[in-house]
C-alpha positions as MATLAB code, in Angstrom:
seq = 'MAGRIRDVDIALVRERSPIADVIGEHIQLRNAGGGNLKGLCPFHDEKSPSFNVTPERGMFFCFGCSEGGDVITFVEKIEHLSFGEAVERLAQRAGIQLQYEQGGYVPRRDHGERARLIEAHKAAAEFYAEKLFGPDAAAGRRFLSERGFERADAEMFGVGYAPAEWEALTRHLLGRGFTAEELVKGGLAKEGRRGPMDRFRGRLIWPIRDATGDVIGFGARKLLDSDDGPKYLNTPDSPLYKKSQVLYGIDLAKREISKRSQAVIVEGYTDVMACHLAGVPTAVATCGTSFGEEHIKILRRFLLDQAEFRGEVIFTFDGDAAGQKAALRAFADEQKFVTQTYVAVQGDGLDPCDLRVKQGDAAVRDLIASREPLFQFAIRSTISRYDLRSNEGKIAALDAAAPIVAGIKDVGLRKRYAIDLDRWLGFMDERFVMQRIAEAAGAQQGRPQRAPKAAPVDPSVRVEGELLKLAVQRPALLGPRFDALDPQAFTAPDHVLLHKVIVAAGGVAAGAYGGREWVDLLLEHAHEEGARALVTRFAVEPIQADAHAEERYAGAMLAAIEAIAVDRAIAQVKSRIQRLNPVEEQQEYNKLFGELVALEQQRRVLRDRAAGS';
ca = [
     -12.898   23.509    3.821;
     -15.551   20.801    3.449;
     -18.325   20.510    5.985;
     -19.648   17.627    8.038;
     -20.215   14.253    6.390;
     -23.908   13.692    5.760;
     -25.696   11.367    8.176;
     -27.094    9.331    5.280;
     -23.546    8.718    4.009;
     -22.340    7.674    7.465;
     -25.213    5.173    7.629;
     -24.287    3.886    4.160;
     -20.653    3.439    5.207;
     -21.767    1.363    8.198;
     -24.076   -0.717    6.006;
     -21.394   -1.476    3.417;
     -18.595   -2.129    5.919;
     -19.328   -5.559    7.429;
     -17.788   -5.410   10.873;
     -16.485   -8.991   10.751;
     -14.669   -8.286    7.472;
     -13.112   -5.045    8.703;
     -11.996   -6.451   12.045;
     -10.916   -9.678   10.334;
      -8.254   -7.680    8.488;
      -6.535   -7.091   11.835;
      -7.191  -10.226   13.904;
      -8.378  -13.780   13.388;
     -12.004  -14.288   14.367;
     -13.527  -17.664   15.106;
     -17.100  -18.740   15.626;
     -18.070  -18.410   19.275;
     -21.601  -19.759   18.868;
     -24.903  -17.949   18.887;
     -23.936  -15.895   15.847;
     -20.970  -14.357   17.686;
     -17.292  -14.296   16.754;
     -14.310  -14.151   19.074;
     -10.607  -13.293   18.821;
      -7.622  -11.894   20.692;
      -8.183   -8.233   21.499;
      -6.032   -5.825   19.445;
      -6.344   -3.121   22.109;
      -4.703   -4.942   25.007;
      -2.370   -7.888   25.409;
      -4.275  -10.990   26.447;
      -3.558  -14.696   26.546;
      -6.996  -15.997   25.661;
      -9.638  -14.351   23.465;
     -12.113  -12.043   25.170;
     -12.817   -9.837   22.134;
     -16.332  -10.515   20.845;
     -17.972   -9.431   17.588;
     -21.701   -9.642   16.842;
     -22.111   -9.229   13.065;
     -25.907   -9.227   13.270;
     -25.866   -6.026   15.320;
     -22.637   -4.633   13.874;
     -21.002   -4.299   17.281;
     -17.833   -5.429   19.078;
     -16.940   -5.609   22.750;
     -13.902   -6.833   24.686;
     -14.643   -8.395   28.062;
     -10.988   -7.911   29.000;
     -10.522   -4.163   28.522;
     -14.134   -3.019   27.913;
     -13.429   -1.409   24.541;
     -16.519   -1.546   22.340;
     -18.578    0.108   19.633;
     -19.404   -0.222   15.943;
     -17.242   -0.589   12.843;
     -16.416    3.121   12.748;
     -15.355    3.088   16.395;
     -13.081    0.116   15.683;
     -11.305    1.908   12.836;
     -10.967    5.050   14.965;
      -9.268    3.104   17.734;
      -7.145    0.687   15.697;
      -5.757    3.369   13.365;
      -5.817    6.315   15.798;
      -8.127    8.395   13.614;
     -10.831   10.938   14.288;
     -14.445    9.950   13.639;
     -14.509   11.738   10.280;
     -11.190   10.209    9.188;
     -12.459    6.737   10.096;
     -15.622    7.262    8.042;
     -13.519    8.438    5.077;
     -11.213    5.433    5.421;
     -14.146    3.007    5.364;
     -15.796    4.914    2.526;
     -12.631    4.547    0.454;
     -12.566    0.822    1.270;
     -16.210    0.394    0.219;
     -15.957    2.577   -2.878;
     -18.372    5.193   -1.546;
     -18.048    8.852   -2.579;
     -18.940   10.937    0.425;
     -20.972   14.123    0.282;
     -20.349   16.916    2.756;
     -22.886   19.374    4.086;
     -22.363   23.050    3.231;
     -21.532   22.041   -0.310;
     -20.954   19.054   -2.561;
     -18.097   16.582   -2.488;
     -14.750   18.247   -1.878;
     -11.519   16.229   -2.233;
      -9.965   17.562    0.929;
      -6.247   18.143    1.276;
      -6.687   17.892    5.030;
      -8.929   14.809    5.184;
      -6.507   12.938    7.388;
      -2.750   12.696    7.632;
      -2.730    8.908    7.582;
      -4.919    8.726    4.487;
      -2.653   11.188    2.662;
       0.490    9.252    3.589;
      -1.120    5.965    2.551;
      -1.939    7.472   -0.842;
       1.628    8.764   -1.195;
       3.096    5.349   -0.392;
       0.761    3.648   -2.831;
       1.859    6.060   -5.565;
       5.516    5.516   -4.640;
       5.129    1.727   -4.803;
       3.600    1.991   -8.268;
       6.422    4.292   -9.366;
       9.142    1.922   -8.117;
       7.446   -1.139   -9.624;
       7.276    0.493  -13.048;
      10.939    1.483  -12.919;
      12.065   -2.129  -12.279;
      11.500   -2.963  -15.932;
      13.240    0.112  -17.343;
      16.725    0.139  -18.884;
      18.422    1.538  -15.753;
      17.284   -1.313  -13.493;
      19.281   -4.134  -15.117;
      21.296   -4.687  -11.938;
      18.077   -5.103   -9.951;
      16.605   -7.589  -12.407;
      19.886   -9.514  -12.390;
      19.850   -9.630   -8.585;
      16.371  -11.155   -8.640;
      17.158  -13.585  -11.444;
      20.274  -14.889   -9.675;
      18.061  -15.694   -6.711;
      15.544  -17.633   -8.737;
      12.852  -14.960   -9.057;
      11.014  -14.273  -12.306;
       9.089  -11.227  -13.441;
       5.783  -12.668  -12.192;
       7.341  -13.186   -8.762;
       8.537   -9.588   -8.603;
       5.071   -8.382   -9.591;
       3.416  -10.607   -6.981;
       5.464   -9.012   -4.189;
       5.502   -5.542   -5.765;
       9.299   -5.407   -5.988;
      10.547   -2.207   -7.599;
      13.612   -0.113   -8.362;
      14.600    3.337   -7.103;
      16.400    5.259   -9.873;
      19.948    6.384   -9.074;
      18.839   10.021   -9.123;
      18.520   12.609   -6.380;
      14.886   13.599   -6.919;
      13.183   11.079   -9.241;
      10.476    9.969   -6.799;
      10.209   13.381   -5.165;
       9.460   15.104   -8.493;
       6.924   12.421   -9.361;
       5.020   12.718   -6.094;
       5.127   16.506   -5.974;
       3.630   16.391   -9.457;
       0.847   14.180   -8.100;
      -0.151   16.865   -5.573;
       1.680   15.670   -2.463;
       3.620   18.211   -0.433;
       7.312   18.139    0.425;
       6.333   18.056    4.103;
       4.246   14.909    3.536;
       7.084   13.155    1.697;
       9.573   13.899    4.466;
       7.142   13.006    7.232;
       6.343    9.676    5.580;
      10.017    8.820    5.120;
       9.823    8.843    1.307;
      12.197   11.797    1.085;
      14.656   13.572    3.348;
      15.661   17.188    3.622;
      18.608   18.208    1.463;
      20.404   21.523    1.151;
      18.198   22.498   -1.775;
      14.964   20.913   -0.620;
      13.632   17.363   -0.342;
      15.512   14.527   -2.049;
      14.806   10.835   -2.479;
      15.589    8.610    0.488;
      16.303    5.578   -1.722;
      18.497    5.795   -4.815;
      19.906    3.052   -7.049;
      18.375    0.307   -4.917;
      16.027   -2.641   -5.267;
      12.808   -1.841   -3.405;
      10.339   -4.000   -1.462;
       7.069   -2.374   -0.418;
       6.216   -3.171    3.198;
       2.485   -3.521    3.818;
       0.414   -3.699    6.974;
      -2.073   -6.491    7.606;
      -4.775   -4.708    5.578;
      -2.531   -4.518    2.503;
      -1.706   -0.809    2.645;
       1.889    0.144    1.802;
       3.359    1.823    4.883;
       7.091    1.758    4.137;
       9.890    0.286    2.029;
      12.966   -1.861    2.347;
      15.812   -1.099   -0.056;
      18.770   -3.297   -1.019;
      22.052   -1.829   -2.255;
      22.970   -2.721   -5.862;
      25.799   -0.353   -6.781;
      29.402   -0.548   -5.562;
      29.432    3.229   -5.488;
      26.669    3.213   -2.845;
      28.464    3.665    0.480;
      25.299    3.103    2.523;
      24.290   -0.070    4.392;
      23.347   -3.192    2.442;
      19.713   -2.795    3.516;
      18.029    0.497    4.223;
      14.506    0.826    5.593;
      11.940    3.558    5.932;
      12.517    5.384    9.240;
       9.805    5.355   11.879;
       6.931    7.548   10.760;
       3.225    8.053   11.497;
       2.627    4.919    9.367;
       5.700    2.800    9.988;
       7.002    1.520   13.335;
       9.673   -1.096   12.654;
       9.061   -2.901   15.959;
       5.417   -3.412   14.925;
       5.878   -4.432   11.287;
       6.212   -7.883    9.737;
       7.081   -8.097    6.057;
       4.695  -10.417    4.231;
       1.940  -10.378    6.869;
      -0.579   -9.151    4.278;
       0.049  -12.246    2.144;
       0.574  -14.701    4.995;
      -2.175  -13.786    7.464;
      -4.904  -16.021    6.041;
      -2.616  -19.040    5.802;
      -1.268  -18.339    9.295;
      -4.844  -18.458   10.594;
      -5.778  -21.470    8.474;
      -2.707  -23.570    9.319;
      -2.096  -22.210   12.852;
       1.523  -21.784   11.812;
       3.868  -18.844   11.390;
       7.398  -19.125    9.974;
       9.838  -16.344   10.914;
      12.648  -15.776    8.408;
      15.341  -13.122    8.254;
      14.914  -11.249    4.971;
      12.647  -10.138    2.147;
      14.011  -12.651   -0.345;
      13.575  -15.424    2.234;
       9.895  -14.534    2.552;
       9.542  -14.604   -1.234;
      11.368  -17.932   -1.501;
       9.236  -19.542    1.185;
       5.935  -18.407   -0.309;
       6.944  -19.528   -3.794;
       8.202  -22.871   -2.439;
       4.934  -23.707   -0.710;
       5.462  -22.196    2.756;
       2.925  -19.347    2.598;
       3.075  -18.617    6.340;
       6.497  -16.939    6.188;
       7.067  -13.388    7.458;
      10.148  -11.353    8.369;
      11.036   -8.439   10.595;
      12.127   -5.212    8.948;
      15.483   -3.923   10.115;
      15.102   -4.999   13.735;
      15.184   -8.108   15.898;
      12.058  -10.166   16.469;
      10.420   -8.850   19.619;
       7.358   -8.551   21.798;
       5.367   -6.308   19.442;
       5.844   -8.816   16.625;
       4.582  -11.556   18.931;
       1.401   -9.578   19.561;
       0.760   -9.285   15.825;
       1.215  -13.009   15.225;
      -0.823  -14.107   18.218;
      -3.885  -12.298   16.881;
      -3.744  -14.269   13.653;
      -2.712  -17.550   15.269;
      -5.485  -17.159   17.856;
      -2.680  -18.335   20.123;
      -4.531  -20.381   22.717;
      -4.932  -23.887   21.299;
      -3.862  -26.738   23.531;
      -2.020  -28.983   21.096;
      -2.215  -26.956   17.929;
      -0.287  -24.077   16.481;
       3.384  -23.501   15.983;
       5.826  -20.654   15.465;
       8.956  -21.707   13.593;
      12.081  -19.542   13.588;
      14.553  -20.104   10.748;
      18.143  -18.995   11.143;
      21.409  -19.544    9.331;
      23.431  -22.455   10.691;
      26.441  -20.285   11.519;
      27.328  -18.783   14.907;
      25.368  -15.603   14.187;
      22.311  -17.663   13.330;
      22.588  -19.624   16.559;
      22.929  -16.391   18.502;
      19.776  -15.059   16.832;
      17.923  -18.261   17.724;
      18.953  -17.947   21.355;
      17.687  -14.351   21.361;
      14.360  -15.673   20.102;
      14.389  -18.172   22.952;
      14.122  -15.296   25.408;
      10.654  -14.533   23.988;
       9.557  -18.171   23.605;
       7.291  -18.266   26.614;
       5.323  -15.224   25.494;
       3.647  -17.576   23.044;
       1.142  -20.201   24.132;
       1.567  -22.227   20.956;
       4.618  -24.422   20.503;
       7.807  -22.772   19.265;
      10.415  -24.391   17.047;
      13.628  -23.562   15.252;
      14.665  -24.784   11.810;
      18.367  -24.411   11.022;
      19.968  -25.386    7.720;
      23.219  -27.106    8.650;
      25.180  -25.875    5.645;
      24.402  -22.242    6.442;
      22.036  -21.638    3.513;
      19.116  -19.302    4.104;
      15.728  -20.234    2.543;
      16.402  -18.127   -0.558;
      19.803  -19.698   -1.288;
      18.456  -23.125   -0.389;
      15.683  -22.775   -2.967;
      18.161  -21.723   -5.651;
      20.576  -24.604   -4.992;
      18.238  -27.434   -4.020;
      14.737  -26.468   -5.121;
      11.350  -25.810   -3.555;
      11.133  -29.175   -1.816;
      14.305  -28.429    0.171;
      12.666  -25.307    1.630;
       9.617  -27.303    2.662;
      11.868  -29.991    4.132;
      13.757  -27.360    6.142;
      10.537  -26.210    7.801;
       9.419  -29.809    8.348;
      12.738  -30.614   10.090;
      12.087  -28.099   12.874;
      13.015  -28.947   16.453;
      11.609  -27.472   19.683;
      13.214  -24.163   20.544;
      13.953  -25.246   24.119;
      15.800  -28.285   22.810;
      17.754  -26.204   20.310;
      18.716  -23.629   22.934;
      19.958  -26.262   25.364;
      21.833  -28.357   22.797;
      23.408  -25.277   21.202;
      24.666  -24.203   24.607;
      26.237  -27.528   25.608;
      27.778  -27.983   22.143;
      30.309  -25.290   23.050;
      31.923  -27.520   25.697;
      34.177  -30.588   25.635;
      31.907  -33.312   26.976;
      34.726  -35.854   27.076;
      35.912  -34.545   30.429;
      34.103  -34.145   33.736;
      35.188  -30.511   33.829;
      33.604  -29.905   30.424;
      30.396  -31.668   31.429;
      30.056  -29.622   34.623;
      30.711  -26.369   32.710;
      28.101  -27.355   30.104;
      25.601  -28.225   32.814;
      26.098  -24.899   34.567;
      25.678  -23.056   31.245;
      22.484  -24.924   30.316;
      20.944  -25.042   33.797;
      19.620  -21.429   33.695;
      17.847  -22.195   30.408;
      16.092  -25.221   31.882;
      15.386  -23.346   35.118;
      13.649  -20.644   33.101;
      11.033  -23.038   31.679;
       7.797  -22.138   33.435;
       5.938  -25.368   32.676;
       6.993  -27.640   35.547;
       6.419  -30.851   33.607;
       8.347  -29.590   30.592;
      11.172  -28.358   32.809;
      11.542  -31.828   34.312;
      11.494  -33.464   30.890;
      14.315  -31.237   29.672;
      16.250  -31.821   32.875;
      16.093  -35.554   32.121;
      17.154  -34.900   28.516;
      20.013  -32.676   29.685;
      21.234  -35.441   31.993;
      21.187  -37.879   29.069;
      22.867  -35.483   26.613;
      25.685  -34.801   29.069;
      26.071  -38.464   30.001;
      25.881  -38.038   33.787;
      23.070  -40.595   34.230;
      22.334  -38.893   37.554;
      19.026  -37.026   37.339;
      19.070  -35.977   40.992;
      22.425  -34.241   40.574;
      21.270  -32.442   37.412;
      17.959  -31.387   39.016;
      19.849  -29.986   41.996;
      22.097  -27.925   39.742;
      19.041  -26.599   37.900;
      17.354  -25.740   41.210;
      20.460  -23.769   42.214;
      20.303  -21.892   38.912;
      16.631  -21.100   39.533;
      17.505  -19.781   42.976;
      20.244  -17.577   41.513;
      17.781  -16.181   38.955;
      15.275  -15.349   41.696;
      17.983  -13.580   43.664;
      18.612  -11.069   40.888;
      16.825   -7.733   40.712;
      13.474   -8.464   39.092;
      11.542   -6.352   36.644;
       7.867   -5.822   37.236;
       6.283   -9.241   36.829;
       4.417   -9.998   33.650;
       1.582  -12.455   33.367;
       3.005  -15.783   32.240;
       1.347  -17.726   29.433;
      -0.850  -20.488   30.772;
       0.528  -24.006   30.520;
      -1.372  -25.726   27.658;
      -2.108  -28.681   29.945;
      -3.700  -26.298   32.450;
      -5.902  -24.979   29.656;
      -7.082  -28.516   28.987;
      -7.898  -28.916   32.679;
      -9.934  -25.701   32.633;
     -11.912  -26.638   29.530;
     -12.659  -30.074   30.955;
     -13.898  -28.589   34.227;
     -16.124  -26.109   32.372;
     -17.674  -29.076   30.604;
     -18.063  -30.901   33.925;
     -19.977  -27.954   35.366;
     -21.972  -26.972   32.279;
     -22.321  -30.229   30.273;
     -21.714  -33.109   32.720;
     -23.654  -35.627   30.618;
     -21.037  -35.307   27.845;
     -18.230  -36.618   30.067;
     -19.670  -39.679   31.762;
     -17.658  -42.301   33.681;
     -14.334  -41.413   32.014;
     -14.227  -38.111   33.861;
     -15.120  -39.668   37.201;
     -12.378  -42.273   36.663;
      -9.641  -39.638   36.290;
      -6.872  -39.623   38.870;
      -7.162  -36.475   41.047;
      -3.511  -35.792   40.130;
      -4.658  -35.147   36.554;
      -5.464  -31.626   37.785;
      -2.494  -29.456   38.720;
      -3.615  -25.806   38.937;
      -4.759  -25.021   42.527;
      -8.163  -23.699   41.380;
      -8.689  -26.805   39.281;
      -7.702  -29.147   42.110;
     -10.212  -27.396   44.385;
     -13.049  -27.489   41.841;
     -12.403  -31.143   41.066;
     -12.696  -31.910   44.798;
     -16.080  -30.149   44.853;
     -17.306  -32.202   41.877;
     -16.158  -35.441   43.516;
     -17.827  -34.438   46.807;
     -21.073  -33.826   44.942;
     -20.975  -37.361   43.542;
     -19.060  -36.791   40.309;
     -20.555  -35.916   36.945;
     -22.687  -39.062   37.183;
     -24.678  -37.272   39.882;
     -25.120  -34.274   37.636;
     -26.125  -36.006   34.438;
     -29.237  -33.842   34.298;
     -27.061  -30.726   34.289;
     -28.543  -27.263   34.355;
     -29.218  -25.121   37.394;
     -29.896  -28.117   39.667;
     -26.357  -29.462   39.115;
     -24.778  -26.074   39.778;
     -26.828  -25.728   42.972;
     -25.629  -29.170   44.078;
     -22.014  -28.148   43.462;
     -22.525  -24.953   45.445;
     -23.864  -26.996   48.359;
     -20.571  -28.942   48.426;
     -18.319  -25.899   47.915;
     -17.232  -25.514   51.523;
     -13.601  -24.431   51.150;
     -12.650  -20.775   50.805;
     -13.091  -19.546   47.221;
     -14.850  -22.716   46.083;
     -18.273  -21.115   45.537;
     -16.743  -18.373   43.390;
     -14.989  -21.065   41.325;
     -18.222  -22.956   40.712;
     -19.938  -19.736   39.618;
     -17.114  -18.697   37.275;
     -16.891  -22.092   35.592;
     -20.669  -22.140   35.209;
     -20.668  -18.976   33.059;
     -17.317  -19.034   31.207;
     -17.878  -19.914   27.538;
     -16.838  -23.375   26.411;
     -14.389  -23.065   23.506;
     -16.505  -25.090   21.095;
     -19.604  -24.602   18.973;
     -22.785  -26.001   20.492;
     -23.112  -28.639   17.751;
     -19.522  -29.788   18.331;
     -19.520  -29.948   22.125;
     -19.829  -33.742   22.304;
     -16.798  -34.212   20.053;
     -14.961  -31.473   21.939;
     -15.652  -33.159   25.270;
     -14.188  -36.416   23.951;
     -11.150  -34.563   22.674;
     -10.558  -32.822   26.022;
     -10.869  -36.130   27.886;
      -8.389  -37.696   25.484;
      -6.057  -34.711   25.887;
      -5.949  -34.901   29.675;
      -5.529  -38.681   29.520;
      -2.657  -38.150   27.079;
      -0.984  -35.782   29.536;
      -1.193  -38.479   32.201;
       0.352  -40.966   29.762;
       3.142  -38.435   29.046;
       3.973  -38.440   32.743;
       3.971  -42.235   32.825;
       6.256  -42.358   29.773;
       8.683  -39.952   31.450;
       8.795  -42.178   34.517;
       9.410  -45.357   32.491;
      12.131  -43.672   30.405;
      13.793  -42.450   33.572;
      13.817  -45.994   34.977;
      15.128  -47.433   31.689;
      17.995  -44.966   31.570;
      19.144  -46.122   35.012;
      19.269  -49.784   33.966;
      22.161  -51.704   32.440;
      20.556  -53.463   29.407;
      23.088  -56.312   29.613;
      23.160  -57.024   33.347;
      19.465  -56.249   33.934;
      18.102  -57.502   30.621;
      14.824  -58.962   31.949;
      13.798  -55.762   33.743;
      15.029  -53.669   30.798;
      12.936  -55.667   28.298;
       9.885  -55.489   30.546;
      10.131  -51.701   30.859;
      10.802  -51.327   27.147;
       7.587  -53.246   26.438;
       5.711  -50.936   28.794;
       7.187  -47.942   27.010;
       6.081  -49.192   23.572;
       2.552  -49.794   24.867;
       2.392  -46.371   26.512;
       3.604  -44.597   23.375;
       0.986  -46.429   21.313;
      -1.654  -45.368   23.834;
      -0.398  -41.785   23.616;
      -0.670  -41.795   19.803;
      -4.270  -42.965   20.007;
      -5.136  -40.331   22.594;
      -3.359  -37.565   20.676;
      -5.339  -38.488   17.561;
      -8.552  -38.288   19.541;
      -7.499  -34.961   21.078;
      -6.725  -33.535   17.635;
     -10.157  -34.598   16.458;
     -11.825  -31.674   18.212;
];
């Protein structure tokens, strides 16, 4: 057995493994100023990034869960490896040949179970890919061709073919030095009466990769009528592959997901291929299981899911009843995201792959562009099941949709959808609809509750917090616009209290000099319980902008909170308009309509300014 890895080699591995690059393969990192990077911690579930990386010193630390260390420590923790296995993994990544004390380099058979299984899966993927272009794989090539995929497309995604033999892959991998135990443990083979035999036979194969690009499993599609197995067969859970934690295509999509702040969730391997080839490179799919909480965690790390008005997750489903049911299942997880969630449904029931074949690439892009908010889809899908021509049907539809609206945690958004629900049902009685929704909320609260989970923060509350951090730390950037804000612009109790302290101290105009003197002045006026602690916390929490961009960021946050106020005003005007008869009350109707047009123009201007950060 080989000895300990030499210290000089460990130092070389650290030197040639830039920590930002290694960690960046698992989460999105953004500049946090001062040479630091920040992202969502991969070691605990958090709503805003507290995971910090300092490339200059080669270290990371999470202020949320206190995990920290160097690049080797990170690999140990993220991949559940020993120290030596982590060094070997990084050495392989950097192309370094390690030397072991008590002898020269020894290619160890026991140098880490994960590394061995990764190597076996890589060899299996190469084997399958080569077989796709052999004489026995005609059915597989025909399947791809009928769906608009060419040879280059198959090669791009690594699509392969499993020969219709009992032991083709098993013989190949045993010949490469892998053991039968490793093949069974990794899910590449299963135990037969006469030893291990191939898990996949006579099927089209898609390699499933993790975010770093390593093959960790396979998805296999039935081709032969004689195959009595399911249409799709996946690798079973193994030391590498956990289906609830895997997203097909994440290795190809992760950079575009980070760049565009968008993730598109589709239902199958060919849908992912079709989307990427059609110009939607943010598409991913689950592998043999429903979209769930673990998948959300993966996406949030690449979305850096905390932006106020940016970022979107788009679910695509078939337009049939099953597709609608799947969309409503997704709705249950909607509020675990902070970014906005949408659904895109093709009315004629075509999935993205079929849509691309029949109508071309542009139709796939148009499908994604036609998305609608998931809340809206869930509510409208529910009421569409009822006859809205009768009062009985309307009441039944209201009672079915009320729990959905009641479950919206954002109070402002809940009210907006209550108004929409009233309009869609044709009651024109917002008070009645709101009462029914309140009753549904009460019924939900009366049920046995699971242990509470931390709810995602309302994006508008995030804007409030960022603006108040600026008011405490950079008051000169805000000026009279901040002091002119209506106190009702702040809704979170902590924010209301801190705003009162700032006003009592004379507003940001009194603190134009900033610095310690301004904080001391705020502390002098922090008389209510908890106010001093609030001032202190907001004085040290990092502002989510680079130092050179803080002035622009401050303007964007002011515009964002002003836009939220305009949203509320628009909702009020729309509510008043809906209660008017445009014929009998034409003058008042026209007046309010003019106000609405002006407010919506003002909102567009403010949204543009907010997006400019």
